[in-house]
Amino acid sequence: MKLLISRTAQAVAAVALSVVSLGAMAQAASTGSGQAWPARQPIKFVAVFPPGGSVDQVARILAQPLSQQLGQNIVVENKGGASGSIGAAAVAAAPADGYTFAVVFDTHGVNPALIPSLPFDSKKDLPPVILVGTSPMVLATYAGSEYKTFADVVAAAKAKKNVSYGSIGSGSLGHVAMTLLGKNGGIDWTHIPYKGGGPLMNDAVAGHVPLSIGSVFVTKPHIDSKRMRPLAVTTSARARELPDVPTLAESGYPGFEAPAWWAVLAPAKTPPEILKRMNEELNKTLKNPEIAKKLEAQGIDVLGGTPEAARGFIEKQMDIWAKVVRDNGIKAD
């Protein structure tokens, strides 16, 4: 496992080093030009996961109206790998001139503890611009399962039956959330890691894994088709899309909360006036009813707000999950 983590760190470091020299040159040229931001050059949104997933969707939903507001092109570039840390490393090493931003997922809050040799400081080198929104994760089972409620799952686990669940991978938010829930509730279950939401849902629907923990984005279509049964959600309030499904807090675990989330970040030393303008424009975008509707269709509860509010939320997530990772010896895939 140490070898796997080493290879992950090497891959992240290679990406960061490859953009440092070019980034420094570009930044020097930009800061010396005297042009007001934004100038007539593309702004890059680096989606830190491959095409097709929720991070990619969020980046593309935001890019079009934001491009119109700023009067210039916004390019979405997918740079996936190592749970989003390769793309994040590229942005951390990019010029701090307002033309490169990262669109990240909740893995950004777990990676600092999971990949200790990251070539950047997640709190210092990637200041938040805005918290786009949050979403519940859904604990679900297949339609023919014996589990009708979350209480049935707890009873089976405490009766020493072999209860297993699948997540999108070791160290994912679903994995660390279920680890914390198990520890708090004295529940012994087995984690089965998958390489993404698609493979997880394929096995979950077929009943090859008794339980799954995944975002509303990947789970709800199978709930709507009656092939899966939701048991609980991980946010403090019930999901807008699943109003009849109780929270884990309602299910006997008060205070439990593990939201999925999406945010836009910038390289460190990006001028404050640029961060302020981008935050204002993104807030305007998120208040557009058409854009909010598109994001809500992805299962996202739109938030927005100030960079300071985003920083407080993200750093709290980092601190919570770092303790879970350390206390339970969780390792990366």
XYZ file of C-alpha atoms in Angstrom:
333
model
C 0.000 0.000 0.000
C 2.934 2.362 0.694
C 4.132 1.739 -2.852
C 0.712 2.756 -4.224
C 0.688 5.961 -2.214
C 4.267 6.711 -3.310
C 3.315 6.324 -6.959
C 0.315 8.609 -6.435
C 2.507 11.262 -4.840
C 5.078 10.971 -7.634
C 2.381 11.456 -10.255
C 1.039 14.538 -8.482
C 4.542 15.970 -8.074
C 5.367 15.433 -11.741
C 2.308 17.415 -12.820
C 3.119 20.243 -10.425
C 6.750 20.485 -11.550
C 5.787 20.420 -15.210
C 3.779 23.638 -14.897
C 5.934 25.605 -12.457
C 8.372 27.138 -14.950
C 5.710 27.969 -17.545
C 3.450 29.306 -14.811
C 6.144 31.625 -13.482
C 6.836 32.971 -16.979
C 3.132 33.525 -17.664
C 2.616 35.232 -14.338
C 5.522 37.571 -14.948
C 4.138 38.500 -18.344
C 0.644 39.041 -16.961
C 1.594 41.146 -13.981
C 3.820 43.296 -16.143
C 1.220 43.951 -18.813
C -0.816 46.534 -16.934
C -4.050 45.048 -18.257
C -7.137 45.076 -16.078
C -8.556 41.660 -15.270
C -10.170 40.030 -17.114
C -8.244 40.716 -20.307
C -9.195 39.173 -23.646
C -7.731 35.744 -22.965
C -9.434 32.502 -21.923
C -9.989 31.650 -18.295
C -9.362 28.001 -17.513
C -11.529 25.960 -15.165
C -9.608 22.781 -14.277
C -12.136 20.054 -13.412
C -10.097 17.712 -11.221
C -11.981 14.565 -12.314
C -12.515 13.014 -15.766
C -15.406 13.954 -18.083
C -18.896 12.715 -17.258
C -18.876 12.991 -13.482
C -20.361 15.631 -11.224
C -17.209 17.810 -11.083
C -17.118 17.998 -14.874
C -20.840 18.794 -14.955
C -20.515 21.560 -12.359
C -17.597 23.165 -14.214
C -19.465 23.169 -17.533
C -22.748 24.402 -16.034
C -20.913 27.376 -14.491
C -18.647 28.138 -17.454
C -21.223 29.199 -20.029
C -23.103 31.923 -18.098
C -19.898 33.093 -16.432
C -18.300 33.493 -19.866
C -21.192 35.710 -20.926
C -20.966 37.772 -17.742
C -17.223 38.368 -18.106
C -17.327 38.755 -21.882
C -14.666 36.161 -22.683
C -14.165 32.474 -23.184
C -13.959 30.043 -20.261
C -12.364 26.708 -21.100
C -13.029 23.578 -19.028
C -10.008 21.290 -18.865
C -10.335 17.859 -17.259
C -7.254 16.812 -15.314
C -8.237 13.753 -13.303
C -6.279 11.270 -11.228
C -5.292 10.525 -7.629
C -8.717 11.508 -6.228
C -8.525 14.966 -7.748
C -5.077 15.806 -6.384
C -3.310 15.834 -9.774
C -5.584 18.572 -11.092
C -5.362 20.447 -7.800
C -1.541 20.292 -7.954
C -1.581 21.750 -11.468
C -3.704 24.704 -10.328
C -1.625 25.244 -7.181
C 1.445 25.587 -9.423
C -0.266 27.772 -12.042
C 0.233 31.540 -12.300
C -1.804 33.500 -9.790
C -3.131 35.866 -12.454
C -6.847 35.048 -12.465
C -6.803 32.833 -15.544
C -6.672 29.404 -13.862
C -9.108 28.038 -11.286
C -9.865 24.557 -9.910
C -13.302 23.002 -9.619
C -12.989 20.412 -6.847
C -15.057 17.753 -5.101
C -15.243 16.595 -1.493
C -12.136 14.413 -1.985
C -10.181 17.671 -1.667
C -11.106 17.603 2.019
C -9.814 14.046 2.513
C -6.679 14.050 0.339
C -4.379 15.999 2.709
C -4.605 13.167 5.251
C -4.862 10.372 2.693
C -1.881 11.455 0.547
C 0.567 12.938 3.063
C 3.243 13.783 0.458
C 1.108 16.098 -1.665
C 3.326 18.708 -3.372
C 1.113 21.528 -2.141
C -0.522 22.681 1.088
C -4.263 22.247 0.633
C -5.101 25.033 3.081
C -2.476 27.590 2.025
C -1.866 27.017 -1.684
C -5.457 26.849 -2.975
C -7.611 29.566 -1.397
C -11.353 29.096 -1.955
C -13.267 31.411 -4.255
C -16.727 29.991 -3.535
C -18.543 26.956 -2.171
C -20.835 25.998 -5.050
C -23.042 23.655 -3.043
C -23.469 20.467 -1.070
C -25.376 17.243 -1.520
C -26.393 14.324 0.639
C -24.875 10.941 0.102
C -27.403 8.125 0.066
C -27.032 4.813 1.860
C -29.075 2.409 -0.252
C -29.709 -1.257 -0.915
C -31.019 -3.237 -3.878
C -34.746 -3.782 -4.376
C -34.780 -7.419 -3.243
C -32.726 -6.835 -0.103
C -33.785 -7.972 3.349
C -32.998 -4.481 4.633
C -36.111 -2.305 4.703
C -34.712 0.379 7.024
C -31.331 1.458 8.357
C -32.320 -0.083 11.693
C -32.382 -3.473 9.919
C -28.782 -2.932 8.830
C -27.683 -2.044 12.359
C -29.474 -5.080 13.796
C -27.800 -7.398 11.273
C -24.360 -5.945 11.971
C -24.791 -6.238 15.732
C -25.986 -9.826 15.294
C -22.545 -10.469 13.756
C -23.914 -11.047 10.283
C -21.514 -10.149 7.491
C -22.692 -6.694 6.444
C -20.739 -5.119 3.604
C -21.058 -1.876 1.692
C -19.502 -0.438 -1.441
C -18.127 3.049 -2.057
C -16.437 4.763 -5.005
C -13.008 3.927 -3.544
C -10.746 3.664 -0.514
C -10.447 7.053 1.121
C -13.521 8.431 -0.616
C -15.913 10.517 1.445
C -18.365 7.595 1.472
C -15.672 5.306 2.874
C -14.509 7.654 5.628
C -18.102 8.603 6.508
C -19.125 4.960 6.907
C -15.972 4.318 8.941
C -16.905 7.133 11.317
C -20.511 5.956 11.510
C -19.407 2.412 12.283
C -17.037 3.571 14.983
C -19.606 5.881 16.617
C -22.338 3.241 16.492
C -20.304 0.152 17.298
C -21.184 -1.272 13.882
C -18.819 -3.772 12.300
C -19.092 -3.843 8.507
C -16.856 -4.596 5.563
C -15.848 -2.000 2.995
C -15.734 -2.961 -0.691
C -14.013 -0.246 -2.773
C -14.990 0.350 -6.399
C -13.297 2.506 -9.002
C -16.050 5.062 -9.461
C -19.795 5.476 -9.254
C -20.602 3.540 -12.430
C -19.054 0.219 -11.352
C -20.461 0.668 -7.840
C -24.009 1.185 -9.083
C -23.776 -1.761 -11.500
C -23.039 -4.137 -8.626
C -25.389 -2.406 -6.184
C -28.404 -2.694 -8.493
C -27.618 -6.354 -9.135
C -27.333 -7.099 -5.419
C -23.677 -8.125 -5.657
C -22.960 -5.717 -2.802
C -25.690 -5.426 -0.120
C -25.271 -1.708 0.568
C -23.893 1.271 -1.308
C -22.931 4.773 -0.241
C -22.982 7.281 -3.080
C -24.097 10.734 -4.102
C -27.657 11.606 -5.067
C -26.233 12.171 -8.579
C -25.318 8.489 -9.052
C -27.961 6.856 -6.834
C -31.266 8.593 -7.496
C -31.840 7.299 -11.063
C -31.823 3.741 -9.683
C -34.124 4.728 -6.827
C -36.530 6.291 -9.323
C -36.522 3.091 -11.386
C -37.350 1.074 -8.212
C -34.189 -0.989 -8.565
C -32.738 0.419 -5.342
C -34.198 1.310 -1.948
C -32.807 4.331 -0.043
C -32.281 3.806 3.683
C -30.768 7.071 4.922
C -28.994 10.240 3.830
C -25.829 11.729 5.327
C -26.763 15.409 5.651
C -28.277 17.067 8.710
C -31.514 17.777 6.800
C -33.444 15.468 4.506
C -32.631 15.563 0.817
C -34.853 17.764 -1.318
C -35.003 14.997 -3.931
C -35.753 12.266 -1.342
C -38.013 13.915 1.244
C -39.293 10.597 2.653
C -35.817 9.237 3.403
C -34.623 9.873 6.984
C -31.243 11.301 7.858
C -28.716 9.249 9.789
C -29.166 11.772 12.611
C -32.874 10.882 12.686
C -31.964 7.203 12.552
C -30.300 7.200 15.939
C -27.001 9.011 15.294
C -27.593 12.628 16.352
C -25.154 15.147 14.969
C -23.891 12.871 12.213
C -23.247 14.784 8.993
C -21.147 13.989 5.918
C -22.127 16.115 2.910
C -20.647 15.831 -0.536
C -19.557 19.274 -1.800
C -18.172 21.203 -4.755
C -16.045 24.366 -4.732
C -13.998 26.679 -6.930
C -10.417 27.387 -5.786
C -7.601 29.636 -7.018
C -3.806 29.563 -6.872
C -2.286 31.218 -3.804
C -1.346 34.897 -4.203
C -4.143 35.512 -6.691
C -4.809 39.250 -6.208
C -7.634 39.944 -3.751
C -9.483 42.112 -6.262
C -9.598 39.201 -8.718
C -10.846 36.769 -6.073
C -13.502 39.292 -5.072
C -14.662 39.839 -8.666
C -14.750 36.122 -9.481
C -16.673 35.447 -6.268
C -19.203 38.146 -7.153
C -19.653 36.816 -10.687
C -20.027 33.211 -9.505
C -22.609 34.270 -6.933
C -24.485 36.008 -9.734
C -24.288 32.812 -11.796
C -25.583 30.657 -8.939
C -28.547 33.000 -8.426
C -29.586 32.553 -12.056
C -32.743 30.352 -11.803
C -31.834 28.382 -14.930
C -28.340 27.590 -13.635
C -29.624 26.748 -10.149
C -32.117 24.354 -11.727
C -29.351 22.596 -13.684
C -27.246 22.181 -10.549
C -30.215 20.967 -8.535
C -30.819 18.361 -11.238
C -27.370 16.999 -10.300
C -28.582 16.642 -6.692
C -26.753 19.760 -5.529
C -28.119 22.198 -2.956
C -26.774 25.512 -4.263
C -25.027 27.698 -1.661
C -22.627 30.374 -2.893
C -21.467 32.989 -0.403
C -18.130 34.566 0.477
C -14.619 33.130 0.091
C -14.303 33.296 3.879
C -17.406 31.145 4.362
C -16.071 28.646 1.821
C -12.710 28.499 3.587
C -14.346 27.870 6.959
C -16.455 25.027 5.569
C -13.610 23.355 3.648
C -11.065 23.557 6.446
C -13.594 22.104 8.878
C -14.121 19.177 6.494
C -10.357 18.668 6.243
C -9.993 18.592 10.022
C -12.917 16.180 10.555
C -11.805 13.636 7.981
C -8.101 13.883 8.770
C -8.868 12.576 12.249
C -10.968 9.712 10.860
C -8.231 8.766 8.379
C -5.527 8.841 11.072
C -7.522 7.068 13.768
C -8.544 4.236 11.462
C -5.397 3.820 9.359
C -7.269 4.431 6.093
C -5.041 4.191 3.015
C -5.399 5.309 -0.593
C -6.182 2.833 -3.370
